mmCIF file of N, CA and C in Angstrom:
data_model
loop_
_atom_site.group_PDB
_atom_site.id
_atom_site.type_symbol
_atom_site.label_atom_id
_atom_site.label_comp_id
_atom_site.label_asym_id
_atom_site.label_seq_id
_atom_site.Cartn_x
_atom_site.Cartn_y
_atom_site.Cartn_z
ATOM 1 N N MET N 176 -10.920 8.546 11.103
ATOM 2 C CA MET N 176 -10.093 8.758 9.929
ATOM 3 C C MET N 176 -9.004 7.688 9.877
ATOM 4 N N THR N 177 -8.502 7.455 8.688
ATOM 5 C CA THR N 177 -7.521 6.390 8.502
ATOM 6 C C THR N 177 -6.380 6.846 7.614
ATOM 7 N N ILE N 178 -5.333 6.049 7.662
ATOM 8 C CA ILE N 178 -4.224 6.174 6.731
ATOM 9 C C ILE N 178 -4.191 4.868 5.946
ATOM 10 N N VAL N 179 -4.168 4.983 4.637
ATOM 11 C CA VAL N 179 -4.141 3.824 3.753
ATOM 12 C C VAL N 179 -2.746 3.749 3.138
ATOM 13 N N VAL N 180 -2.161 2.561 3.153
ATOM 14 C CA VAL N 180 -0.852 2.376 2.553
ATOM 15 C C VAL N 180 -0.880 1.200 1.595
ATOM 16 N N GLY N 181 -0.290 1.404 0.434
ATOM 17 C CA GLY N 181 -0.118 0.320 -0.514
ATOM 18 C C GLY N 181 1.157 -0.436 -0.168
ATOM 19 N N PHE N 182 1.040 -1.742 0.027
ATOM 20 C CA PHE N 182 2.195 -2.532 0.433
ATOM 21 C C PHE N 182 2.423 -3.705 -0.497
ATOM 22 N N VAL N 183 3.648 -3.816 -0.962
ATOM 23 C CA VAL N 183 4.147 -5.011 -1.636
ATOM 24 C C VAL N 183 5.490 -5.321 -0.973
ATOM 25 N N PRO N 184 5.882 -6.588 -0.928
ATOM 26 C CA PRO N 184 7.119 -6.940 -0.219
ATOM 27 C C PRO N 184 8.379 -6.587 -1.023
ATOM 28 N N THR N 185 8.575 -5.304 -1.243
ATOM 29 C CA THR N 185 9.750 -4.782 -1.936
ATOM 30 C C THR N 185 10.350 -3.677 -1.078
ATOM 31 N N LYS N 186 11.500 -3.194 -1.486
ATOM 32 C CA LYS N 186 12.137 -2.081 -0.784
ATOM 33 C C LYS N 186 11.204 -0.869 -0.754
ATOM 34 N N GLU N 187 10.540 -0.588 -1.868
ATOM 35 C CA GLU N 187 9.626 0.548 -1.943
ATOM 36 C C GLU N 187 8.404 0.340 -1.056
ATOM 37 N N GLY N 188 7.863 -0.876 -1.072
ATOM 38 C CA GLY N 188 6.698 -1.185 -0.244
ATOM 39 C C GLY N 188 7.006 -1.092 1.240
ATOM 40 N N ARG N 189 8.165 -1.563 1.618
ATOM 41 C CA ARG N 189 8.560 -1.504 3.035
ATOM 42 C C ARG N 189 8.812 -0.065 3.480
ATOM 43 N N ALA N 190 9.384 0.754 2.587
ATOM 44 C CA ALA N 190 9.605 2.169 2.916
ATOM 45 C C ALA N 190 8.266 2.882 3.114
ATOM 46 N N ALA N 191 7.303 2.586 2.247
ATOM 47 C CA ALA N 191 5.970 3.196 2.379
ATOM 48 C C ALA N 191 5.314 2.748 3.675
ATOM 49 N N LEU N 192 5.416 1.459 3.994
ATOM 50 C CA LEU N 192 4.815 0.947 5.222
ATOM 51 C C LEU N 192 5.445 1.585 6.449
ATOM 52 N N HIS N 193 6.760 1.682 6.465
ATOM 53 C CA HIS N 193 7.463 2.284 7.603
ATOM 54 C C HIS N 193 6.971 3.716 7.838
ATOM 55 N N ARG N 194 6.870 4.486 6.761
ATOM 56 C CA ARG N 194 6.418 5.878 6.901
ATOM 57 C C ARG N 194 4.952 5.948 7.300
ATOM 58 N N ALA N 195 4.138 5.047 6.766
ATOM 59 C CA ALA N 195 2.711 5.029 7.122
ATOM 60 C C ALA N 195 2.526 4.712 8.601
ATOM 61 N N VAL N 196 3.338 3.805 9.130
ATOM 62 C CA VAL N 196 3.276 3.478 10.563
ATOM 63 C C VAL N 196 3.624 4.717 11.384
ATOM 64 N N GLU N 197 4.668 5.435 10.982
ATOM 65 C CA GLU N 197 5.040 6.680 11.676
ATOM 66 C C GLU N 197 3.889 7.685 11.653
ATOM 67 N N GLU N 198 3.262 7.833 10.490
ATOM 68 C CA GLU N 198 2.148 8.775 10.352
ATOM 69 C C GLU N 198 0.959 8.347 11.210
ATOM 70 N N ALA N 199 0.650 7.055 11.205
ATOM 71 C CA ALA N 199 -0.483 6.556 11.999
ATOM 72 C C ALA N 199 -0.246 6.797 13.487
ATOM 73 N N ARG N 200 0.968 6.549 13.942
ATOM 74 C CA ARG N 200 1.289 6.801 15.351
ATOM 75 C C ARG N 200 1.188 8.293 15.681
ATOM 76 N N GLY N 201 1.820 9.103 14.845
ATOM 77 C CA GLY N 201 1.861 10.543 15.094
ATOM 78 C C GLY N 201 0.500 11.211 15.034
ATOM 79 N N ARG N 202 -0.386 10.686 14.232
ATOM 80 C CA ARG N 202 -1.723 11.280 14.072
ATOM 81 C C ARG N 202 -2.794 10.527 14.861
ATOM 82 N N SER N 203 -2.398 9.458 15.530
ATOM 83 C CA SER N 203 -3.352 8.590 16.244
ATOM 84 C C SER N 203 -4.469 8.136 15.308
ATOM 85 N N ARG N 204 -4.071 7.551 14.196
ATOM 86 C CA ARG N 204 -5.015 7.094 13.181
ATOM 87 C C ARG N 204 -4.946 5.582 13.014
ATOM 88 N N ARG N 205 -6.019 5.046 12.494
ATOM 89 C CA ARG N 205 -6.076 3.633 12.120
ATOM 90 C C ARG N 205 -5.305 3.472 10.817
ATOM 91 N N LEU N 206 -4.611 2.361 10.689
ATOM 92 C CA LEU N 206 -3.823 2.079 9.499
ATOM 93 C C LEU N 206 -4.469 0.937 8.723
ATOM 94 N N VAL N 207 -4.693 1.148 7.440
ATOM 95 C CA VAL N 207 -5.214 0.110 6.563
ATOM 96 C C VAL N 207 -4.138 -0.192 5.528
ATOM 97 N N VAL N 208 -3.619 -1.415 5.583
ATOM 98 C CA VAL N 208 -2.555 -1.855 4.689
ATOM 99 C C VAL N 208 -3.197 -2.639 3.541
ATOM 100 N N ILE N 209 -2.911 -2.203 2.318
ATOM 101 C CA ILE N 209 -3.501 -2.833 1.139
ATOM 102 C C ILE N 209 -2.425 -3.514 0.314
ATOM 103 N N ASN N 210 -2.610 -4.811 0.075
ATOM 104 C CA ASN N 210 -1.774 -5.556 -0.853
ATOM 105 C C ASN N 210 -2.685 -5.909 -2.021
ATOM 106 N N SER N 211 -2.479 -5.227 -3.133
ATOM 107 C CA SER N 211 -3.360 -5.382 -4.292
ATOM 108 C C SER N 211 -2.653 -6.181 -5.377
ATOM 109 N N ASN N 212 -3.351 -7.179 -5.902
ATOM 110 C CA ASN N 212 -2.806 -8.002 -6.966
ATOM 111 C C ASN N 212 -3.880 -8.203 -8.010
ATOM 112 N N ARG N 213 -3.506 -8.061 -9.263
ATOM 113 C CA ARG N 213 -4.492 -8.215 -10.341
ATOM 114 C C ARG N 213 -4.998 -9.636 -10.486
ATOM 115 N N GLY N 214 -4.222 -10.623 -10.023
ATOM 116 C CA GLY N 214 -4.692 -12.001 -10.096
ATOM 117 C C GLY N 214 -4.422 -12.684 -11.413
ATOM 118 N N SER N 215 -3.309 -12.403 -12.045
ATOM 119 C CA SER N 215 -2.969 -13.051 -13.310
ATOM 120 C C SER N 215 -2.560 -14.501 -13.065
ATOM 121 N N ARG N 216 -2.153 -15.180 -14.113
ATOM 122 C CA ARG N 216 -1.760 -16.580 -13.959
ATOM 123 C C ARG N 216 -0.528 -16.742 -13.081
ATOM 124 N N ASP N 217 0.255 -15.651 -12.891
ATOM 125 C CA ASP N 217 1.415 -15.693 -11.997
ATOM 126 C C ASP N 217 0.998 -15.722 -10.531
ATOM 127 N N PHE N 218 -0.244 -15.355 -10.252
ATOM 128 C CA PHE N 218 -0.745 -15.334 -8.878
ATOM 129 C C PHE N 218 -1.487 -16.642 -8.631
ATOM 130 N N ASN N 219 -0.728 -17.686 -8.306
ATOM 131 C CA ASN N 219 -1.313 -19.007 -8.110
ATOM 132 C C ASN N 219 -1.551 -19.260 -6.612
ATOM 133 N N ASP N 220 -1.973 -20.484 -6.281
ATOM 134 C CA ASP N 220 -2.277 -20.825 -4.885
ATOM 135 C C ASP N 220 -1.071 -20.633 -3.976
ATOM 136 N N GLU N 221 0.107 -21.020 -4.453
ATOM 137 C CA GLU N 221 1.320 -20.882 -3.633
ATOM 138 C C GLU N 221 1.668 -19.410 -3.393
ATOM 139 N N THR N 222 1.566 -18.597 -4.429
ATOM 140 C CA THR N 222 1.827 -17.162 -4.293
ATOM 141 C C THR N 222 0.834 -16.545 -3.322
ATOM 142 N N ALA N 223 -0.419 -16.915 -3.441
ATOM 143 C CA ALA N 223 -1.457 -16.396 -2.545
ATOM 144 C C ALA N 223 -1.176 -16.815 -1.100
ATOM 145 N N ARG N 224 -0.774 -18.070 -0.900
ATOM 146 C CA ARG N 224 -0.482 -18.560 0.444
ATOM 147 C C ARG N 224 0.684 -17.801 1.070
ATOM 148 N N LEU N 225 1.752 -17.610 0.303
ATOM 149 C CA LEU N 225 2.917 -16.893 0.810
ATOM 150 C C LEU N 225 2.578 -15.440 1.147
ATOM 151 N N ALA N 226 1.810 -14.802 0.277
ATOM 152 C CA ALA N 226 1.400 -13.415 0.534
ATOM 153 C C ALA N 226 0.531 -13.339 1.783
ATOM 154 N N GLU N 227 -0.378 -14.293 1.928
ATOM 155 C CA GLU N 227 -1.256 -14.318 3.095
ATOM 156 C C GLU N 227 -0.465 -14.517 4.382
ATOM 157 N N GLU N 228 0.538 -15.405 4.353
ATOM 158 C CA GLU N 228 1.379 -15.623 5.529
ATOM 159 C C GLU N 228 2.136 -14.351 5.907
ATOM 160 N N GLU N 229 2.726 -13.710 4.910
ATOM 161 C CA GLU N 229 3.477 -12.482 5.184
ATOM 162 C C GLU N 229 2.570 -11.385 5.735
ATOM 163 N N LEU N 230 1.387 -11.254 5.160
ATOM 164 C CA LEU N 230 0.456 -10.235 5.642
ATOM 165 C C LEU N 230 -0.049 -10.560 7.048
ATOM 166 N N GLY N 231 -0.217 -11.849 7.348
ATOM 167 C CA GLY N 231 -0.615 -12.249 8.697
ATOM 168 C C GLY N 231 0.440 -11.878 9.720
ATOM 169 N N GLU N 232 1.700 -12.130 9.390
ATOM 170 C CA GLU N 232 2.802 -11.753 10.284
ATOM 171 C C GLU N 232 2.864 -10.238 10.458
ATOM 172 N N LEU N 233 2.661 -9.533 9.383
ATOM 173 C CA LEU N 233 2.660 -8.075 9.426
ATOM 174 C C LEU N 233 1.559 -7.560 10.339
ATOM 175 N N THR N 234 0.378 -8.148 10.239
ATOM 176 C CA THR N 234 -0.742 -7.751 11.085
ATOM 177 C C THR N 234 -0.412 -7.962 12.556
ATOM 178 N N LYS N 235 0.126 -9.135 12.889
ATOM 179 C CA LYS N 235 0.488 -9.434 14.282
ATOM 180 C C LYS N 235 1.523 -8.447 14.803
ATOM 181 N N GLN N 236 2.541 -8.172 13.996
ATOM 182 C CA GLN N 236 3.611 -7.268 14.420
ATOM 183 C C GLN N 236 3.070 -5.873 14.694
ATOM 184 N N LEU N 237 2.286 -5.330 13.774
ATOM 185 C CA LEU N 237 1.774 -3.969 13.941
ATOM 186 C C LEU N 237 0.787 -3.881 15.098
ATOM 187 N N ALA N 238 -0.062 -4.899 15.249
ATOM 188 C CA ALA N 238 -1.021 -4.905 16.364
ATOM 189 C C ALA N 238 -0.279 -5.006 17.692
ATOM 190 N N SER N 239 0.810 -5.767 17.734
ATOM 191 C CA SER N 239 1.572 -5.896 18.988
ATOM 192 C C SER N 239 2.252 -4.582 19.363
ATOM 193 N N GLU N 240 2.430 -3.709 18.383
ATOM 194 C CA GLU N 240 3.021 -2.398 18.641
ATOM 195 C C GLU N 240 1.961 -1.380 19.063
ATOM 196 N N GLY N 241 0.727 -1.854 19.216
ATOM 197 C CA GLY N 241 -0.335 -0.973 19.699
ATOM 198 C C GLY N 241 -1.062 -0.198 18.627
ATOM 199 N N LEU N 242 -0.806 -0.496 17.367
ATOM 200 C CA LEU N 242 -1.505 0.200 16.291
ATOM 201 C C LEU N 242 -2.847 -0.452 16.007
ATOM 202 N N GLN N 243 -3.811 0.377 15.681
ATOM 203 C CA GLN N 243 -5.081 -0.158 15.190
ATOM 204 C C GLN N 243 -4.863 -0.382 13.694
ATOM 205 N N VAL N 244 -4.809 -1.643 13.296
ATOM 206 C CA VAL N 244 -4.427 -1.964 11.924
ATOM 207 C C VAL N 244 -5.374 -2.978 11.302
ATOM 208 N N GLU N 245 -5.592 -2.790 10.024
ATOM 209 C CA GLU N 245 -6.354 -3.750 9.218
ATOM 210 C C GLU N 245 -5.523 -4.017 7.974
ATOM 211 N N VAL N 246 -5.330 -5.276 7.641
ATOM 212 C CA VAL N 246 -4.562 -5.650 6.459
ATOM 213 C C VAL N 246 -5.501 -6.353 5.493
ATOM 214 N N ARG N 247 -5.494 -5.896 4.257
ATOM 215 C CA ARG N 247 -6.356 -6.498 3.233
ATOM 216 C C ARG N 247 -5.520 -6.948 2.044
ATOM 217 N N GLN N 248 -5.745 -8.179 1.638
ATOM 218 C CA GLN N 248 -5.153 -8.674 0.402
ATOM 219 C C GLN N 248 -6.269 -8.686 -0.628
ATOM 220 N N LEU N 249 -6.127 -7.866 -1.649
ATOM 221 C CA LEU N 249 -7.160 -7.732 -2.664
ATOM 222 C C LEU N 249 -6.701 -8.345 -3.970
ATOM 223 N N VAL N 250 -7.468 -9.285 -4.466
ATOM 224 C CA VAL N 250 -7.203 -9.906 -5.765
ATOM 225 C C VAL N 250 -8.512 -9.810 -6.536
ATOM 226 N N ARG N 251 -8.735 -8.642 -7.138
ATOM 227 C CA ARG N 251 -10.013 -8.380 -7.787
ATOM 228 C C ARG N 251 -9.879 -8.057 -9.263
ATOM 229 N N GLY N 252 -8.657 -8.167 -9.791
ATOM 230 C CA GLY N 252 -8.457 -7.833 -11.197
ATOM 231 C C GLY N 252 -8.271 -6.353 -11.447
ATOM 232 N N ASN N 253 -8.211 -5.553 -10.379
ATOM 233 C CA ASN N 253 -8.028 -4.106 -10.519
ATOM 234 C C ASN N 253 -6.553 -3.745 -10.512
ATOM 235 N N GLU N 254 -6.268 -2.588 -11.046
ATOM 236 C CA GLU N 254 -4.944 -2.005 -10.878
ATOM 237 C C GLU N 254 -4.809 -1.599 -9.409
ATOM 238 N N PRO N 255 -3.594 -1.629 -8.858
ATOM 239 C CA PRO N 255 -3.415 -1.198 -7.464
ATOM 240 C C PRO N 255 -3.961 0.202 -7.195
ATOM 241 N N ALA N 256 -3.827 1.108 -8.146
ATOM 242 C CA ALA N 256 -4.343 2.467 -7.949
ATOM 243 C C ALA N 256 -5.851 2.447 -7.702
ATOM 244 N N GLU N 257 -6.571 1.647 -8.464
ATOM 245 C CA GLU N 257 -8.026 1.553 -8.282
ATOM 246 C C GLU N 257 -8.370 1.063 -6.882
ATOM 247 N N ASP N 258 -7.653 0.025 -6.433
ATOM 248 C CA ASP N 258 -7.925 -0.518 -5.103
ATOM 249 C C ASP N 258 -7.610 0.493 -4.001
ATOM 250 N N LEU N 259 -6.487 1.176 -4.092
ATOM 251 C CA LEU N 259 -6.128 2.151 -3.056
ATOM 252 C C LEU N 259 -7.124 3.304 -3.003
ATOM 253 N N ILE N 260 -7.519 3.805 -4.155
ATOM 254 C CA ILE N 260 -8.483 4.905 -4.203
ATOM 255 C C ILE N 260 -9.833 4.451 -3.655
ATOM 256 N N ALA N 261 -10.271 3.256 -4.016
ATOM 257 C CA ALA N 261 -11.556 2.731 -3.517
ATOM 258 C C ALA N 261 -11.534 2.583 -1.998
ATOM 259 N N VAL N 262 -10.447 2.031 -1.460
ATOM 260 C CA VAL N 262 -10.360 1.853 -0.006
ATOM 261 C C VAL N 262 -10.263 3.214 0.689
ATOM 262 N N ALA N 263 -9.551 4.160 0.102
ATOM 263 C CA ALA N 263 -9.474 5.506 0.683
ATOM 264 C C ALA N 263 -10.858 6.135 0.746
ATOM 265 N N ASN N 264 -11.646 5.971 -0.297
ATOM 266 C CA ASN N 264 -13.022 6.486 -0.284
ATOM 267 C C ASN N 264 -13.863 5.767 0.762
ATOM 268 N N GLU N 265 -13.763 4.459 0.793
ATOM 269 C CA GLU N 265 -14.564 3.635 1.707
ATOM 270 C C GLU N 265 -14.274 3.952 3.174
ATOM 271 N N THR N 266 -13.006 4.213 3.497
ATOM 272 C CA THR N 266 -12.607 4.406 4.896
ATOM 273 C C THR N 266 -12.516 5.872 5.292
ATOM 274 N N ASP N 267 -12.868 6.768 4.376
ATOM 275 C CA ASP N 267 -12.752 8.204 4.629
ATOM 276 C C ASP N 267 -11.330 8.556 5.050
ATOM 277 N N ALA N 268 -10.367 8.050 4.299
ATOM 278 C CA ALA N 268 -8.950 8.239 4.620
ATOM 279 C C ALA N 268 -8.554 9.705 4.537
ATOM 280 N N ASP N 269 -7.627 10.081 5.406
ATOM 281 C CA ASP N 269 -7.086 11.427 5.305
ATOM 282 C C ASP N 269 -5.693 11.426 4.688
ATOM 283 N N LEU N 270 -5.142 10.228 4.418
ATOM 284 C CA LEU N 270 -3.829 10.137 3.794
ATOM 285 C C LEU N 270 -3.656 8.773 3.135
ATOM 286 N N ILE N 271 -3.036 8.772 1.943
ATOM 287 C CA ILE N 271 -2.590 7.553 1.277
ATOM 288 C C ILE N 271 -1.071 7.640 1.211
ATOM 289 N N VAL N 272 -0.391 6.555 1.561
ATOM 290 C CA VAL N 272 1.062 6.504 1.470
ATOM 291 C C VAL N 272 1.441 5.462 0.420
ATOM 292 N N ILE N 273 2.295 5.861 -0.513
ATOM 293 C CA ILE N 273 2.765 4.953 -1.559
ATOM 294 C C ILE N 273 4.288 5.005 -1.630
ATOM 295 N N GLY N 274 4.880 3.932 -2.093
ATOM 296 C CA GLY N 274 6.319 3.887 -2.309
ATOM 297 C C GLY N 274 6.644 4.116 -3.770
ATOM 298 N N LEU N 275 7.739 4.818 -4.007
ATOM 299 C CA LEU N 275 8.192 5.073 -5.375
ATOM 300 C C LEU N 275 9.591 4.514 -5.581
ATOM 301 N N ARG N 276 9.839 4.010 -6.776
ATOM 302 C CA ARG N 276 11.180 3.562 -7.147
ATOM 303 C C ARG N 276 12.034 4.770 -7.482
ATOM 304 N N ARG N 277 13.307 4.634 -7.235
ATOM 305 C CA ARG N 277 14.245 5.658 -7.720
ATOM 306 C C ARG N 277 14.313 5.503 -9.233
ATOM 307 N N ARG N 278 14.392 6.614 -9.917
ATOM 308 C CA ARG N 278 14.382 6.581 -11.378
ATOM 309 C C ARG N 278 15.565 7.357 -11.945
ATOM 310 N N THR N 279 15.869 7.065 -13.186
ATOM 311 C CA THR N 279 16.902 7.811 -13.891
ATOM 312 C C THR N 279 16.384 9.223 -14.147
ATOM 313 N N PRO N 280 17.257 10.160 -14.515
ATOM 314 C CA PRO N 280 16.768 11.515 -14.822
ATOM 315 C C PRO N 280 15.658 11.521 -15.868
ATOM 316 N N VAL N 281 15.785 10.706 -16.906
ATOM 317 C CA VAL N 281 14.729 10.651 -17.921
ATOM 318 C C VAL N 281 13.481 10.001 -17.342
ATOM 319 N N GLY N 282 13.649 8.948 -16.555
ATOM 320 C CA GLY N 282 12.515 8.262 -15.942
ATOM 321 C C GLY N 282 11.723 9.144 -14.998
ATOM 322 N N LYS N 283 12.367 10.163 -14.448
ATOM 323 C CA LYS N 283 11.676 11.070 -13.527
ATOM 324 C C LYS N 283 10.629 11.912 -14.235
ATOM 325 N N LEU N 284 10.752 12.027 -15.550
ATOM 326 C CA LEU N 284 9.755 12.778 -16.300
ATOM 327 C C LEU N 284 8.414 12.061 -16.319
ATOM 328 N N ILE N 285 8.473 10.736 -16.170
ATOM 329 C CA ILE N 285 7.256 9.924 -16.243
ATOM 330 C C ILE N 285 7.145 9.095 -14.974
ATOM 331 N N LEU N 286 6.154 9.357 -14.170
ATOM 332 C CA LEU N 286 5.886 8.533 -12.993
ATOM 333 C C LEU N 286 5.251 7.230 -13.436
ATOM 334 N N GLY N 287 5.316 6.222 -12.598
ATOM 335 C CA GLY N 287 4.599 4.990 -12.881
ATOM 336 C C GLY N 287 3.113 5.284 -12.996
ATOM 337 N N SER N 288 2.410 4.510 -13.793
ATOM 338 C CA SER N 288 0.994 4.796 -14.040
ATOM 339 C C SER N 288 0.154 4.707 -12.773
ATOM 340 N N ASN N 289 0.457 3.735 -11.879
ATOM 341 C CA ASN N 289 -0.310 3.639 -10.637
ATOM 342 C C ASN N 289 -0.056 4.840 -9.744
ATOM 343 N N ALA N 290 1.205 5.228 -9.590
ATOM 344 C CA ALA N 290 1.532 6.385 -8.751
ATOM 345 C C ALA N 290 0.876 7.641 -9.308
ATOM 346 N N GLN N 291 0.952 7.822 -10.605
ATOM 347 C CA GLN N 291 0.356 9.002 -11.227
ATOM 348 C C GLN N 291 -1.155 9.036 -11.013
ATOM 349 N N ARG N 292 -1.792 7.909 -11.194
ATOM 350 C CA ARG N 292 -3.251 7.857 -11.021
ATOM 351 C C ARG N 292 -3.648 8.162 -9.582
ATOM 352 N N ILE N 293 -2.904 7.612 -8.618
ATOM 353 C CA ILE N 293 -3.206 7.874 -7.209
ATOM 354 C C ILE N 293 -3.025 9.356 -6.904
ATOM 355 N N LEU N 294 -1.910 9.929 -7.359
ATOM 356 C CA LEU N 294 -1.658 11.350 -7.100
ATOM 357 C C LEU N 294 -2.747 12.237 -7.694
ATOM 358 N N LEU N 295 -3.250 11.882 -8.856
ATOM 359 C CA LEU N 295 -4.248 12.715 -9.529
ATOM 360 C C LEU N 295 -5.682 12.470 -9.064
ATOM 361 N N ASP N 296 -6.008 11.231 -8.688
ATOM 362 C CA ASP N 296 -7.407 10.885 -8.422
ATOM 363 C C ASP N 296 -7.747 10.614 -6.960
ATOM 364 N N ALA N 297 -6.770 10.643 -6.081
ATOM 365 C CA ALA N 297 -7.040 10.320 -4.670
ATOM 366 C C ALA N 297 -7.978 11.355 -4.050
ATOM 367 N N PRO N 298 -8.857 10.887 -3.147
ATOM 368 C CA PRO N 298 -9.784 11.798 -2.487
ATOM 369 C C PRO N 298 -9.172 12.493 -1.266
ATOM 370 N N CYS N 299 -7.858 12.292 -1.056
ATOM 371 C CA CYS N 299 -7.192 12.850 0.119
ATOM 372 C C CYS N 299 -5.729 13.135 -0.226
ATOM 373 N N ALA N 300 -4.986 13.591 0.765
ATOM 374 C CA ALA N 300 -3.561 13.849 0.561
ATOM 375 C C ALA N 300 -2.833 12.542 0.256
ATOM 376 N N VAL N 301 -1.750 12.643 -0.518
ATOM 377 C CA VAL N 301 -0.937 11.480 -0.855
ATOM 378 C C VAL N 301 0.506 11.788 -0.466
ATOM 379 N N LEU N 302 1.121 10.848 0.212
ATOM 380 C CA LEU N 302 2.526 10.955 0.578
ATOM 381 C C LEU N 302 3.283 9.906 -0.229
ATOM 382 N N ALA N 303 4.187 10.346 -1.094
ATOM 383 C CA ALA N 303 4.989 9.447 -1.924
ATOM 384 C C ALA N 303 6.373 9.342 -1.283
ATOM 385 N N VAL N 304 6.780 8.121 -0.976
ATOM 386 C CA VAL N 304 8.035 7.856 -0.274
ATOM 387 C C VAL N 304 9.012 7.189 -1.231
ATOM 388 N N LYS N 305 10.201 7.759 -1.362
ATOM 389 C CA LYS N 305 11.234 7.139 -2.188
ATOM 390 C C LYS N 305 12.017 6.161 -1.336
ATOM 391 N N ALA N 306 12.320 5.010 -1.914
ATOM 392 C CA ALA N 306 13.088 4.000 -1.176
ATOM 393 C C ALA N 306 14.566 4.124 -1.481
#
């Protein structure tokens, strides 16, 4: 069984990763870190290189801490929710961890579309972490 976490280099992404690492340790599970990007014109060679470097460092750090970890950078034109759900199905995940932004009282009525889709369509439990 695995724990899948959606990671982007933001405060929310780091909070989700931190909690996913805690869960993986506590449950003795493999951790699959997903960095999903739709691949628009903003995602150029330099952006891809920087993301790859950061994910490589992340992999080394987590592996040095004794975690069984796999890091995937996905640029397939999918929404992040699609990628996380697909990887959760593929790996028979027992948990998906996502980060959420703090929102205004009105904003709390509407979750982000990716978070909402993951919460509704995930094949396993979802842990939403506020940063």
